[in-house]
mmCIF file of C-alpha atoms and ligand atoms in Angstrom:
data_model
loop_
_atom_site.group_PDB
_atom_site.id
_atom_site.type_symbol
_atom_site.label_atom_id
_atom_site.label_comp_id
_atom_site.label_asym_id
_atom_site.label_seq_id
_atom_site.Cartn_x
_atom_site.Cartn_y
_atom_site.Cartn_z
ATOM 1 C CA MET A 392 -12.703 -15.761 -39.642
ATOM 2 C CA LEU A 393 -9.278 -16.944 -38.714
ATOM 3 C CA ARG A 394 -7.723 -13.561 -38.626
ATOM 4 C CA LEU A 395 -9.120 -12.626 -35.301
ATOM 5 C CA VAL A 396 -7.076 -15.241 -33.577
ATOM 6 C CA ALA A 397 -3.962 -14.741 -35.554
ATOM 7 C CA ALA A 398 -1.888 -13.812 -32.583
ATOM 8 C CA LEU A 399 -3.377 -16.356 -30.257
ATOM 9 C CA LEU A 400 -2.755 -19.676 -31.710
ATOM 10 C CA ALA A 401 0.740 -18.996 -32.167
ATOM 11 C CA VAL A 402 2.703 -21.160 -30.343
ATOM 12 C CA ALA A 403 2.514 -24.684 -29.273
ATOM 13 C CA ALA A 404 5.010 -26.496 -27.310
ATOM 14 C CA LEU A 405 6.736 -29.016 -25.225
ATOM 15 C CA PRO A 406 5.364 -32.475 -24.856
ATOM 16 C CA ALA A 407 1.814 -31.636 -24.474
ATOM 17 C CA ILE A 408 -1.431 -32.536 -25.827
ATOM 18 C CA THR A 409 -4.117 -31.097 -27.863
ATOM 19 C CA PRO A 410 -5.859 -28.491 -29.860
ATOM 20 C CA THR A 411 -5.727 -25.465 -31.918
ATOM 21 C CA ALA A 412 -7.280 -23.026 -34.158
ATOM 22 C CA LEU A 413 -10.428 -22.068 -36.046
ATOM 23 C CA ALA A 414 -14.133 -21.879 -35.797
ATOM 24 C CA SER A 415 -17.165 -20.767 -37.690
ATOM 25 C CA PRO A 416 -20.228 -22.261 -39.160
ATOM 26 C CA GLN A 417 -19.455 -25.282 -41.276
ATOM 27 C CA GLY A 418 -20.784 -25.007 -44.762
ATOM 28 C CA GLY A 419 -24.428 -24.602 -45.513
ATOM 29 C CA THR A 420 -26.585 -21.901 -44.112
ATOM 30 C CA ALA A 421 -28.595 -22.824 -41.102
ATOM 31 C CA ALA A 422 -31.789 -20.933 -40.622
ATOM 32 C CA ALA A 423 -31.127 -17.877 -38.528
ATOM 33 C CA THR A 424 -32.938 -17.810 -35.250
ATOM 34 C CA THR A 425 -35.644 -15.256 -35.247
ATOM 35 C CA ALA A 426 -36.284 -13.059 -32.285
ATOM 36 C CA GLN A 427 -40.018 -13.183 -32.920
ATOM 37 C CA GLN A 428 -41.580 -15.765 -30.678
ATOM 38 C CA PRO A 429 -45.177 -16.464 -29.748
ATOM 39 C CA ALA A 430 -46.178 -14.598 -26.609
ATOM 40 C CA GLY A 431 -45.377 -16.515 -23.471
ATOM 41 C CA THR A 432 -42.355 -18.384 -24.765
ATOM 42 C CA PRO A 433 -38.901 -17.196 -23.839
ATOM 43 C CA ALA A 434 -37.141 -15.255 -26.546
ATOM 44 C CA ALA A 435 -34.476 -17.261 -28.306
ATOM 45 C CA PRO A 436 -31.027 -15.726 -28.296
ATOM 46 C CA VAL A 437 -30.322 -13.746 -31.459
ATOM 47 C CA ALA A 438 -26.788 -15.053 -31.712
ATOM 48 C CA CYS A 439 -25.087 -18.103 -30.232
ATOM 49 C CA ASN A 440 -21.296 -18.186 -30.039
ATOM 50 C CA ASN A 441 -21.376 -14.927 -31.992
ATOM 51 C CA SER A 442 -23.538 -16.143 -34.860
ATOM 52 C CA PRO A 443 -27.293 -16.414 -35.490
ATOM 53 C CA GLU A 444 -26.480 -19.323 -37.827
ATOM 54 C CA LEU A 445 -25.144 -21.419 -34.978
ATOM 55 C CA CYS A 446 -28.174 -21.330 -32.635
ATOM 56 C CA SER A 447 -29.999 -24.191 -34.300
ATOM 57 C CA ARG A 448 -26.895 -26.277 -34.867
ATOM 58 C CA ALA A 449 -26.058 -29.237 -32.677
ATOM 59 C CA TYR A 450 -23.004 -28.610 -30.501
ATOM 60 C CA SER A 451 -21.327 -31.467 -32.378
ATOM 61 C CA ASN A 452 -22.024 -29.847 -35.759
ATOM 62 C CA ILE A 453 -19.926 -26.754 -35.218
ATOM 63 C CA THR A 454 -16.190 -26.169 -35.318
ATOM 64 C CA HIS A 455 -15.186 -24.761 -31.939
ATOM 65 C CA MET A 456 -11.962 -22.824 -32.234
ATOM 66 C CA GLY A 457 -9.419 -23.869 -29.631
ATOM 67 C CA ALA A 458 -6.299 -22.607 -27.926
ATOM 68 C CA HIS A 459 -3.658 -25.180 -27.034
ATOM 69 C CA ASP A 460 -2.094 -24.839 -23.594
ATOM 70 C CA SER A 461 -4.283 -21.804 -23.092
ATOM 71 C CA ALA A 462 -3.151 -21.234 -19.486
ATOM 72 C CA PHE A 463 0.539 -21.227 -20.302
ATOM 73 C CA LEU A 464 1.589 -17.752 -21.258
ATOM 74 C CA ARG A 465 4.658 -16.320 -22.844
ATOM 75 C CA ASP A 466 4.272 -12.827 -21.441
ATOM 76 C CA ALA A 467 5.451 -10.634 -18.596
ATOM 77 C CA SER A 468 3.658 -12.837 -16.053
ATOM 78 C CA THR A 469 6.031 -15.711 -16.865
ATOM 79 C CA GLY A 470 9.117 -13.679 -17.700
ATOM 80 C CA ASN A 471 8.359 -14.476 -21.362
ATOM 81 C CA SER A 472 8.978 -18.148 -20.683
ATOM 82 C CA ILE A 473 9.767 -20.229 -23.745
ATOM 83 C CA ALA A 474 7.605 -22.911 -22.089
ATOM 84 C CA GLY A 475 4.646 -20.570 -22.646
ATOM 85 C CA ASN A 476 2.394 -21.270 -25.618
ATOM 86 C CA GLN A 477 0.130 -18.250 -25.806
ATOM 87 C CA TYR A 478 0.662 -14.519 -25.843
ATOM 88 C CA TYR A 479 -2.799 -13.782 -24.397
ATOM 89 C CA ASN A 480 -4.625 -15.222 -21.409
ATOM 90 C CA ALA A 481 -7.829 -17.247 -21.535
ATOM 91 C CA THR A 482 -10.111 -14.265 -20.874
ATOM 92 C CA VAL A 483 -8.641 -12.389 -23.818
ATOM 93 C CA ALA A 484 -8.797 -15.556 -25.914
ATOM 94 C CA LEU A 485 -12.498 -16.064 -25.165
ATOM 95 C CA SER A 486 -13.286 -12.462 -26.001
ATOM 96 C CA ALA A 487 -11.435 -12.920 -29.308
ATOM 97 C CA GLY A 488 -13.629 -15.913 -30.239
ATOM 98 C CA ILE A 489 -11.785 -18.937 -28.865
ATOM 99 C CA ARG A 490 -14.358 -21.437 -27.539
ATOM 100 C CA LEU A 491 -12.178 -24.370 -26.453
ATOM 101 C CA LEU A 492 -9.515 -23.925 -23.818
ATOM 102 C CA GLN A 493 -6.957 -26.671 -23.308
ATOM 103 C CA ALA A 494 -4.497 -26.998 -20.437
ATOM 104 C CA GLN A 495 -2.635 -29.535 -18.307
ATOM 105 C CA VAL A 496 -3.443 -30.169 -14.666
ATOM 106 C CA HIS A 497 -0.825 -31.456 -12.216
ATOM 107 C CA LEU A 498 -0.888 -32.279 -8.524
ATOM 108 C CA SER A 499 1.529 -30.157 -6.528
ATOM 109 C CA SER A 500 1.529 -29.811 -2.740
ATOM 110 C CA SER A 501 -1.869 -31.528 -2.609
ATOM 111 C CA THR A 502 -3.385 -28.932 -4.955
ATOM 112 C CA LEU A 503 -4.483 -29.230 -8.575
ATOM 113 C CA ARG A 504 -2.419 -26.674 -10.457
ATOM 114 C CA LEU A 505 -2.051 -25.654 -14.085
ATOM 115 C CA CYS A 506 1.518 -26.578 -14.908
ATOM 116 C CA HIS A 507 3.192 -27.072 -18.246
ATOM 117 C CA THR A 508 4.953 -30.448 -18.223
ATOM 118 C CA LEU A 509 6.391 -29.792 -14.742
ATOM 119 C CA CYS A 510 5.382 -27.290 -12.082
ATOM 120 C CA GLU A 511 9.056 -26.322 -11.797
ATOM 121 C CA LEU A 512 9.031 -25.343 -15.475
ATOM 122 C CA LEU A 513 5.877 -23.227 -15.690
ATOM 123 C CA ASP A 514 3.267 -22.988 -12.928
ATOM 124 C CA ALA A 515 0.198 -20.980 -13.933
ATOM 125 C CA GLY A 516 -1.447 -21.272 -10.519
ATOM 126 C CA PRO A 517 -4.279 -23.260 -8.949
ATOM 127 C CA LEU A 518 -6.903 -24.790 -11.238
ATOM 128 C CA ASP A 519 -9.790 -23.339 -9.239
ATOM 129 C CA ALA A 520 -8.507 -19.760 -9.557
ATOM 130 C CA TRP A 521 -8.285 -20.111 -13.338
ATOM 131 C CA LEU A 522 -11.744 -21.722 -13.503
ATOM 132 C CA ALA A 523 -13.160 -18.791 -11.507
ATOM 133 C CA LYS A 524 -11.903 -16.432 -14.228
ATOM 134 C CA ILE A 525 -13.528 -18.523 -16.936
ATOM 135 C CA LYS A 526 -16.728 -18.538 -14.863
ATOM 136 C CA ALA A 527 -16.616 -14.742 -14.646
ATOM 137 C CA TRP A 528 -16.405 -14.583 -18.441
ATOM 138 C CA LEU A 529 -19.394 -16.937 -18.764
ATOM 139 C CA ASP A 530 -21.311 -14.760 -16.275
ATOM 140 C CA GLY A 531 -20.783 -11.772 -18.540
ATOM 141 C CA ASN A 532 -21.400 -13.531 -21.861
ATOM 142 C CA ARG A 533 -24.741 -15.297 -21.548
ATOM 143 C CA ASN A 534 -25.085 -16.592 -25.125
ATOM 144 C CA GLU A 535 -21.740 -18.338 -25.297
ATOM 145 C CA VAL A 536 -20.909 -22.037 -24.973
ATOM 146 C CA VAL A 537 -17.365 -22.871 -23.916
ATOM 147 C CA THR A 538 -15.498 -26.175 -23.876
ATOM 148 C CA LEU A 539 -12.652 -27.099 -21.548
ATOM 149 C CA LEU A 540 -10.148 -29.827 -22.345
ATOM 150 C CA LEU A 541 -7.916 -30.621 -19.401
ATOM 151 C CA VAL A 542 -5.150 -33.187 -19.260
ATOM 152 C CA ASN A 543 -5.105 -35.214 -16.039
ATOM 153 C CA ALA A 544 -1.318 -35.412 -15.876
ATOM 154 C CA ASP A 545 -1.154 -36.948 -12.406
ATOM 155 C CA ASN A 546 -4.102 -39.350 -12.663
ATOM 156 C CA GLN A 547 -6.272 -37.607 -10.131
ATOM 157 C CA PRO A 548 -9.814 -38.819 -9.446
ATOM 158 C CA ALA A 549 -12.887 -37.047 -10.792
ATOM 159 C CA SER A 550 -13.705 -35.998 -7.225
ATOM 160 C CA ALA A 551 -10.552 -33.848 -7.066
ATOM 161 C CA PHE A 552 -11.497 -32.042 -10.273
ATOM 162 C CA ALA A 553 -15.091 -31.707 -9.092
ATOM 163 C CA ALA A 554 -13.866 -29.975 -5.913
ATOM 164 C CA ALA A 555 -12.135 -27.304 -8.011
ATOM 165 C CA PHE A 556 -15.140 -26.952 -10.316
ATOM 166 C CA SER A 557 -17.394 -26.460 -7.275
ATOM 167 C CA SER A 558 -15.197 -24.058 -5.325
ATOM 168 C CA SER A 559 -14.689 -21.873 -8.402
ATOM 169 C CA GLY A 560 -18.442 -21.760 -8.988
ATOM 170 C CA ILE A 561 -18.109 -22.920 -12.594
ATOM 171 C CA ALA A 562 -19.807 -26.267 -11.899
ATOM 172 C CA SER A 563 -23.137 -24.415 -12.050
ATOM 173 C CA TYR A 564 -22.658 -24.069 -15.830
ATOM 174 C CA ALA A 565 -21.616 -27.669 -16.447
ATOM 175 C CA PHE A 566 -23.396 -29.649 -19.132
ATOM 176 C CA THR A 567 -24.300 -33.201 -18.106
ATOM 177 C CA PRO A 568 -25.148 -35.556 -20.961
ATOM 178 C CA PRO A 569 -28.521 -37.292 -20.823
ATOM 179 C CA SER A 570 -28.178 -40.460 -18.741
ATOM 180 C CA SER A 571 -28.995 -42.687 -21.698
ATOM 181 C CA SER A 572 -25.646 -41.753 -23.197
ATOM 182 C CA SER A 573 -23.547 -42.028 -20.062
ATOM 183 C CA SER A 574 -20.812 -44.594 -19.755
ATOM 184 C CA ASN A 575 -22.955 -47.047 -17.822
ATOM 185 C CA ASN A 576 -23.853 -48.684 -21.111
ATOM 186 C CA ASN A 577 -21.700 -49.513 -24.105
ATOM 187 C CA ASN A 578 -22.734 -46.521 -26.106
ATOM 188 C CA THR A 579 -20.902 -43.370 -25.077
ATOM 189 C CA THR A 580 -22.195 -41.417 -28.057
ATOM 190 C CA ILE A 581 -23.835 -38.279 -26.748
ATOM 191 C CA ALA A 582 -26.934 -36.857 -28.405
ATOM 192 C CA TRP A 583 -25.552 -33.323 -28.409
ATOM 193 C CA PRO A 584 -28.078 -30.505 -27.952
ATOM 194 C CA THR A 585 -28.119 -27.398 -30.097
ATOM 195 C CA LEU A 586 -26.241 -24.330 -28.868
ATOM 196 C CA GLN A 587 -29.606 -22.681 -28.313
ATOM 197 C CA ALA A 588 -30.696 -25.521 -26.018
ATOM 198 C CA LEU A 589 -27.462 -25.356 -24.036
ATOM 199 C CA ILE A 590 -27.868 -21.598 -23.678
ATOM 200 C CA ALA A 591 -31.539 -21.867 -22.655
ATOM 201 C CA ALA A 592 -30.641 -24.414 -19.968
ATOM 202 C CA ASN A 593 -27.617 -22.310 -18.962
ATOM 203 C CA THR A 594 -25.480 -25.431 -19.219
ATOM 204 C CA ARG A 595 -22.901 -23.611 -21.275
ATOM 205 C CA LEU A 596 -19.743 -25.429 -20.229
ATOM 206 C CA VAL A 597 -18.700 -28.737 -21.789
ATOM 207 C CA THR A 598 -15.804 -30.386 -19.953
ATOM 208 C CA PHE A 599 -13.477 -33.075 -21.234
ATOM 209 C CA ILE A 600 -10.631 -34.484 -19.188
ATOM 210 C CA ALA A 601 -8.007 -36.642 -20.858
ATOM 211 C CA GLY A 602 -7.295 -39.623 -18.661
ATOM 212 C CA ILE A 603 -10.055 -39.445 -16.093
ATOM 213 C CA THR A 604 -12.067 -42.365 -14.754
ATOM 214 C CA PRO A 605 -15.727 -41.428 -15.205
ATOM 215 C CA ASP A 606 -17.530 -41.043 -11.881
ATOM 216 C CA ALA A 607 -21.330 -41.152 -11.730
ATOM 217 C CA ASN A 608 -21.194 -38.622 -8.885
ATOM 218 C CA HIS A 609 -19.658 -36.059 -11.267
ATOM 219 C CA PRO A 610 -21.218 -36.943 -14.627
ATOM 220 C CA TYR A 611 -20.268 -33.632 -16.277
ATOM 221 C CA LEU A 612 -16.573 -34.565 -16.202
ATOM 222 C CA LEU A 613 -16.320 -36.446 -19.498
ATOM 223 C CA ASN A 614 -13.429 -38.719 -20.311
ATOM 224 C CA GLU A 615 -12.053 -37.127 -23.487
ATOM 225 C CA PHE A 616 -11.325 -40.238 -25.523
ATOM 226 C CA ASP A 617 -14.728 -41.770 -24.840
ATOM 227 C CA HIS A 618 -16.170 -38.900 -26.866
ATOM 228 C CA ALA A 619 -13.473 -37.404 -29.090
ATOM 229 C CA PHE A 620 -10.449 -38.300 -31.165
ATOM 230 C CA GLU A 621 -7.383 -36.292 -32.122
ATOM 231 C CA THR A 622 -5.021 -35.964 -35.044
ATOM 232 C CA PRO A 623 -1.253 -36.015 -34.237
ATOM 233 C CA TYR A 624 0.007 -33.232 -31.996
ATOM 234 C CA ASN A 625 3.735 -33.627 -32.280
ATOM 235 C CA VAL A 626 4.293 -31.890 -35.588
ATOM 236 C CA THR A 627 7.747 -30.488 -36.235
ATOM 237 C CA SER A 628 7.416 -29.600 -39.916
ATOM 238 C CA LEU A 629 4.763 -27.385 -41.497
ATOM 239 C CA ALA A 630 4.441 -29.947 -44.285
ATOM 240 C CA ALA A 631 3.543 -32.679 -41.804
ATOM 241 C CA PHE A 632 0.083 -31.624 -40.605
ATOM 242 C CA GLY A 633 -2.315 -34.501 -41.238
ATOM 243 C CA CYS A 634 -5.757 -35.857 -40.485
ATOM 244 C CA ALA A 635 -4.997 -39.422 -39.437
ATOM 245 C CA LEU A 636 -6.178 -40.641 -36.055
ATOM 246 C CA ASP A 637 -3.505 -40.409 -33.352
ATOM 247 C CA ARG A 638 -5.511 -40.984 -30.146
ATOM 248 C CA PRO A 639 -7.315 -43.029 -28.984
ATOM 249 C CA GLY A 640 -5.487 -45.826 -30.759
ATOM 250 C CA THR A 641 -8.355 -48.185 -29.962
ATOM 251 C CA ALA A 642 -10.533 -46.272 -32.430
ATOM 252 C CA ASN A 643 -8.320 -47.684 -35.243
ATOM 253 C CA SER A 644 -8.680 -44.906 -37.837
ATOM 254 C CA SER A 645 -10.267 -41.510 -38.404
ATOM 255 C CA ALA A 646 -12.965 -43.128 -40.519
ATOM 256 C CA ALA A 647 -13.795 -45.659 -37.782
ATOM 257 C CA ALA A 648 -13.739 -42.948 -35.115
ATOM 258 C CA LEU A 649 -16.123 -40.763 -37.123
ATOM 259 C CA ALA A 650 -18.403 -43.736 -37.723
ATOM 260 C CA ALA A 651 -18.399 -44.414 -33.972
ATOM 261 C CA GLY A 652 -19.537 -40.851 -33.289
ATOM 262 C CA LEU A 653 -16.302 -39.538 -31.760
ATOM 263 C CA LEU A 654 -15.907 -35.784 -32.206
ATOM 264 C CA PRO A 655 -12.860 -34.893 -34.304
ATOM 265 C CA LEU A 656 -10.211 -32.556 -32.925
ATOM 266 C CA VAL A 657 -7.609 -31.249 -35.358
ATOM 267 C CA ASN A 658 -4.321 -30.374 -33.711
ATOM 268 C CA HIS A 659 -2.681 -27.549 -35.579
ATOM 269 C CA PHE A 660 0.433 -26.228 -33.945
ATOM 270 C CA ALA A 661 4.071 -26.648 -34.782
ATOM 271 C CA TYR A 662 7.144 -27.276 -32.719
ATOM 272 C CA ALA A 663 10.655 -26.111 -33.349
ATOM 273 C CA SER A 664 13.621 -27.971 -31.933
ATOM 274 C CA LEU A 665 16.212 -26.450 -29.697
ATOM 275 C CA ALA A 666 19.455 -28.259 -28.987
ATOM 276 C CA GLN A 667 19.336 -31.608 -27.173
ATOM 277 C CA GLY A 668 15.935 -32.465 -28.557
ATOM 278 C CA VAL A 669 14.101 -29.833 -26.518
ATOM 279 C CA GLU A 670 11.061 -28.653 -28.412
ATOM 280 C CA ILE A 671 9.460 -25.238 -28.174
ATOM 281 C CA PRO A 672 6.618 -23.533 -30.027
ATOM 282 C CA ASP A 673 7.523 -22.652 -33.595
ATOM 283 C CA ALA A 674 6.626 -18.999 -33.134
ATOM 284 C CA SER A 675 8.626 -17.878 -36.165
ATOM 285 C CA ASP A 676 6.113 -19.546 -38.510
ATOM 286 C CA ILE A 677 3.022 -18.248 -36.721
ATOM 287 C CA ASP A 678 1.734 -16.183 -39.650
ATOM 288 C CA THR A 679 1.738 -19.276 -41.842
ATOM 289 C CA THR A 680 0.415 -21.621 -39.160
ATOM 290 C CA ASN A 681 -2.555 -19.390 -38.370
ATOM 291 C CA SER A 682 -3.337 -18.485 -41.971
ATOM 292 C CA PRO A 683 -6.790 -19.270 -43.449
ATOM 293 C CA SER A 684 -5.127 -19.972 -46.801
ATOM 294 C CA GLU A 685 -6.325 -23.213 -48.342
ATOM 295 C CA THR A 686 -3.253 -23.513 -50.537
ATOM 296 C CA GLN A 687 -0.255 -22.512 -48.423
ATOM 297 C CA VAL A 688 1.634 -25.460 -46.914
ATOM 298 C CA GLY A 689 1.300 -25.364 -43.131
ATOM 299 C CA ALA A 690 -1.729 -23.047 -43.114
ATOM 300 C CA LEU A 691 -4.668 -23.832 -40.873
ATOM 301 C CA GLY A 692 -7.094 -23.370 -43.774
ATOM 302 C CA ARG A 693 -5.290 -25.946 -45.883
ATOM 303 C CA HIS A 694 -5.061 -28.417 -43.006
ATOM 304 C CA VAL A 695 -8.760 -28.206 -42.168
ATOM 305 C CA SER A 696 -10.009 -28.332 -45.754
ATOM 306 C CA GLY A 697 -7.766 -31.350 -46.294
ATOM 307 C CA CYS A 698 -9.351 -33.103 -43.321
ATOM 308 C CA VAL A 699 -12.873 -32.329 -44.531
ATOM 309 C CA ALA A 700 -11.985 -33.910 -47.877
ATOM 310 C CA GLU A 701 -10.262 -36.909 -46.290
ATOM 311 C CA TRP A 702 -13.170 -37.438 -43.883
ATOM 312 C CA GLY A 703 -15.863 -37.544 -46.536
ATOM 313 C CA GLY A 704 -17.205 -34.100 -45.724
ATOM 314 C CA SER A 705 -17.073 -34.170 -41.912
ATOM 315 C CA SER A 706 -15.667 -30.982 -40.425
ATOM 316 C CA PRO A 707 -13.543 -30.813 -37.281
ATOM 317 C CA CYS A 708 -15.554 -30.261 -34.111
ATOM 318 C CA TYR A 709 -12.503 -28.674 -32.542
ATOM 319 C CA GLY A 710 -9.637 -27.076 -34.353
HETATM 320 C C1 NAG B 1377 8.211 -35.337 -31.420
HETATM 321 O O1 NAG B 1377 8.786 -35.589 -32.690
HETATM 322 C C2 NAG B 1377 10.215 -35.388 -32.713
HETATM 323 C C3 NAG B 1377 10.669 -35.513 -34.148
HETATM 324 O O2 NAG B 1377 10.112 -36.620 -34.772
HETATM 325 C C4 NAG B 1377 10.855 -36.398 -31.768
HETATM 326 O O3 NAG B 1377 12.266 -36.206 -31.740
HETATM 327 C C5 NAG B 1377 10.304 -36.185 -30.359
HETATM 328 O O4 NAG B 1377 10.797 -37.159 -29.474
HETATM 329 C C6 NAG B 1377 8.774 -36.252 -30.359
HETATM 330 N N1 NAG B 1377 8.298 -35.831 -29.048
HETATM 331 C C7 NAG B 1377 7.248 -36.400 -28.456
HETATM 332 C C8 NAG B 1377 6.846 -35.838 -27.144
HETATM 333 O O5 NAG B 1377 6.639 -37.304 -28.978
HETATM 334 C C1 NAG B 1378 -25.098 -29.617 -39.657
HETATM 335 O O1 NAG B 1378 -25.674 -28.364 -39.899
HETATM 336 C C2 NAG B 1378 -25.980 -28.132 -41.288
HETATM 337 C C3 NAG B 1378 -26.489 -26.699 -41.403
HETATM 338 O O2 NAG B 1378 -27.613 -26.520 -40.599
HETATM 339 C C4 NAG B 1378 -27.005 -29.139 -41.762
HETATM 340 O O3 NAG B 1378 -27.231 -28.944 -43.137
HETATM 341 C C5 NAG B 1378 -26.463 -30.549 -41.530
HETATM 342 O O4 NAG B 1378 -27.472 -31.477 -41.853
HETATM 343 C C6 NAG B 1378 -26.064 -30.722 -40.073
HETATM 344 N N1 NAG B 1378 -25.422 -32.012 -39.923
HETATM 345 C C7 NAG B 1378 -25.808 -32.872 -39.007
HETATM 346 C C8 NAG B 1378 -25.033 -34.159 -38.948
HETATM 347 O O5 NAG B 1378 -26.702 -32.638 -38.225
HETATM 348 C C1 NAG B 1379 -6.363 -11.908 -18.160
HETATM 349 O O1 NAG B 1379 -5.839 -10.624 -17.905
HETATM 350 C C2 NAG B 1379 -6.818 -9.663 -17.488
HETATM 351 C C3 NAG B 1379 -6.120 -8.319 -17.367
HETATM 352 O O2 NAG B 1379 -5.050 -8.422 -16.487
HETATM 353 C C4 NAG B 1379 -7.433 -10.126 -16.176
HETATM 354 O O3 NAG B 1379 -8.464 -9.238 -15.800
HETATM 355 C C5 NAG B 1379 -8.036 -11.519 -16.353
HETATM 356 O O4 NAG B 1379 -8.528 -12.006 -15.128
HETATM 357 C C6 NAG B 1379 -6.985 -12.482 -16.890
HETATM 358 N N1 NAG B 1379 -7.607 -13.772 -17.151
HETATM 359 C C7 NAG B 1379 -7.032 -14.930 -16.828
HETATM 360 C C8 NAG B 1379 -7.746 -16.197 -17.210
HETATM 361 O O5 NAG B 1379 -5.968 -15.008 -16.259
HETATM 362 C C1 NAG B 1380 -21.059 -53.866 -22.352
HETATM 363 O O1 NAG B 1380 -20.113 -54.713 -22.979
HETATM 364 C C2 NAG B 1380 -19.564 -55.699 -22.109
HETATM 365 C C3 NAG B 1380 -18.474 -56.437 -22.844
HETATM 366 O O2 NAG B 1380 -18.872 -56.721 -24.172
HETATM 367 C C4 NAG B 1380 -20.678 -56.600 -21.602
HETATM 368 O O3 NAG B 1380 -20.159 -57.560 -20.722
HETATM 369 C C5 NAG B 1380 -21.714 -55.757 -20.877
HETATM 370 O O4 NAG B 1380 -22.805 -56.558 -20.488
HETATM 371 C C6 NAG B 1380 -22.219 -54.615 -21.762
HETATM 372 N N1 NAG B 1380 -23.072 -53.735 -20.982
HETATM 373 C C7 NAG B 1380 -24.252 -53.306 -21.411
HETATM 374 C C8 NAG B 1380 -25.021 -52.404 -20.482
HETATM 375 O O5 NAG B 1380 -24.705 -53.587 -22.512
HETATM 376 C C1 NAG B 1381 -25.793 -44.410 -29.309
HETATM 377 O O1 NAG B 1381 -26.432 -43.281 -28.780
HETATM 378 C C2 NAG B 1381 -26.695 -42.262 -29.758
HETATM 379 C C3 NAG B 1381 -27.218 -41.043 -29.026
HETATM 380 O O2 NAG B 1381 -28.258 -41.380 -28.153
HETATM 381 C C4 NAG B 1381 -27.668 -42.824 -30.779
HETATM 382 O O3 NAG B 1381 -27.910 -41.843 -31.769
HETATM 383 C C5 NAG B 1381 -27.047 -44.043 -31.447
HETATM 384 O O4 NAG B 1381 -27.961 -44.622 -32.319
HETATM 385 C C6 NAG B 1381 -26.642 -45.084 -30.387
HETATM 386 N N1 NAG B 1381 -25.884 -46.154 -31.052
HETATM 387 C C7 NAG B 1381 -26.098 -47.429 -30.782
HETATM 388 C C8 NAG B 1381 -25.229 -48.401 -31.530
HETATM 389 O O5 NAG B 1381 -26.952 -47.799 -29.988
HETATM 390 C C1 NAG B 1382 -10.913 -51.566 -33.894
HETATM 391 O O1 NAG B 1382 -10.469 -52.813 -34.446
HETATM 392 C C2 NAG B 1382 -10.735 -53.927 -33.588
HETATM 393 C C3 NAG B 1382 -10.072 -55.148 -34.200
HETATM 394 O O2 NAG B 1382 -10.434 -55.265 -35.548
HETATM 395 C C4 NAG B 1382 -12.252 -54.071 -33.414
HETATM 396 O O3 NAG B 1382 -12.538 -55.142 -32.539
HETATM 397 C C5 NAG B 1382 -12.823 -52.788 -32.834
HETATM 398 O O4 NAG B 1382 -14.226 -52.859 -32.778
HETATM 399 C C6 NAG B 1382 -12.427 -51.588 -33.701
HETATM 400 N N1 NAG B 1382 -12.863 -50.360 -33.050
HETATM 401 C C7 NAG B 1382 -13.602 -49.429 -33.680
HETATM 402 C C8 NAG B 1382 -13.956 -48.221 -32.895
HETATM 403 O O5 NAG B 1382 -13.960 -49.556 -34.842
#
């Protein structure tokens, strides 16, 4: 299950944030959705996110495989920039099975742009143009649920993001949590629907933004750390991958965060150091980093199975 992304997760990089690798049903065998329905009811999809086993699972009870810095490419389009984290673009990543796309958003010349650390370093273009390409993929893949995780690097308001989501057309797919779980009370735990329900409603895009002030006018733009927690992302040794809570610090520990209903995101990418403390993706160890092995030090499989054990059986929601 991990093999198909072997070349994608590769790299990770510069000061950045977020996710990683892996997906698949988590343990157990959910009842497969049957295509036989009573007359008059819409047919259920036969597979959700590529698997019949996932249709009846809550969104929060699945491991969504992620690509860190998914917009920042190390390919011909960037002159093979060492600030790039991925060898393949987001469309290719989605078609290979990635279901969470992470990227940083900066303000440059009054426009929200996908830039890695600084727009002078790596500028992957306007946010709305990238979102339009993700929308096109969703248009063509009707049984797939995708999650975005964007970093609000320049503290822009929700309205600025909403403008890009609207102009790209992707806002039409946005999932809005039921109002009872919105941030206007003290319980931000979302009662997550099943994949099948998200697909039936055609609300197949879940959007988290790190560092956004929730805005009731744009309730689909979820503040990441109201709903999720992350393990450390600045890992410079393959032996150092862990499962402790890194952010949000206010959640105190992984155990407390899980108890509070925050969705766990396992960061699994490694940095290598250049001179003067500059860090770049540790591409030389990619075969180890992306390996499903549960015994090899530094392997994704070992990291995730270690977290499941440490977390009393809870699997990552994003990895
Ligand atoms: C990441 O960790 C390395 C080694 O511990 C440290 O030198 C560096 O400053 C850290 N970078 C960030 C962005 O935290
Ligand atoms: C997650 O899905 C599995 C398989 O369907 C099920 O056994 C388990 O109870 C679910 N967990 C939660 C918390 O819903
Ligand atoms: C990825 O590359 C393909 C082929 O050039 C292109 O059609 C697609 O729009 C690109 N996707 C993104 C997100 O850039
Ligand atoms: C939420 O918590 C704050 C601080 O404890 C409290 O003042 C406020 O009334 C609470 N709001 C609701 C809707 O319960
Ligand atoms: C918070 O909301 C979730 C989802 O609606 C619910 O399951 C949970 O019981 C609520 N927790 C509290 C403390 O009210
Ligand atoms: C974190 O610890 C503080 C201080 O003990 C406590 O007030 C708070 O409720 C805890 N937060 C969570 C999410 O458990």
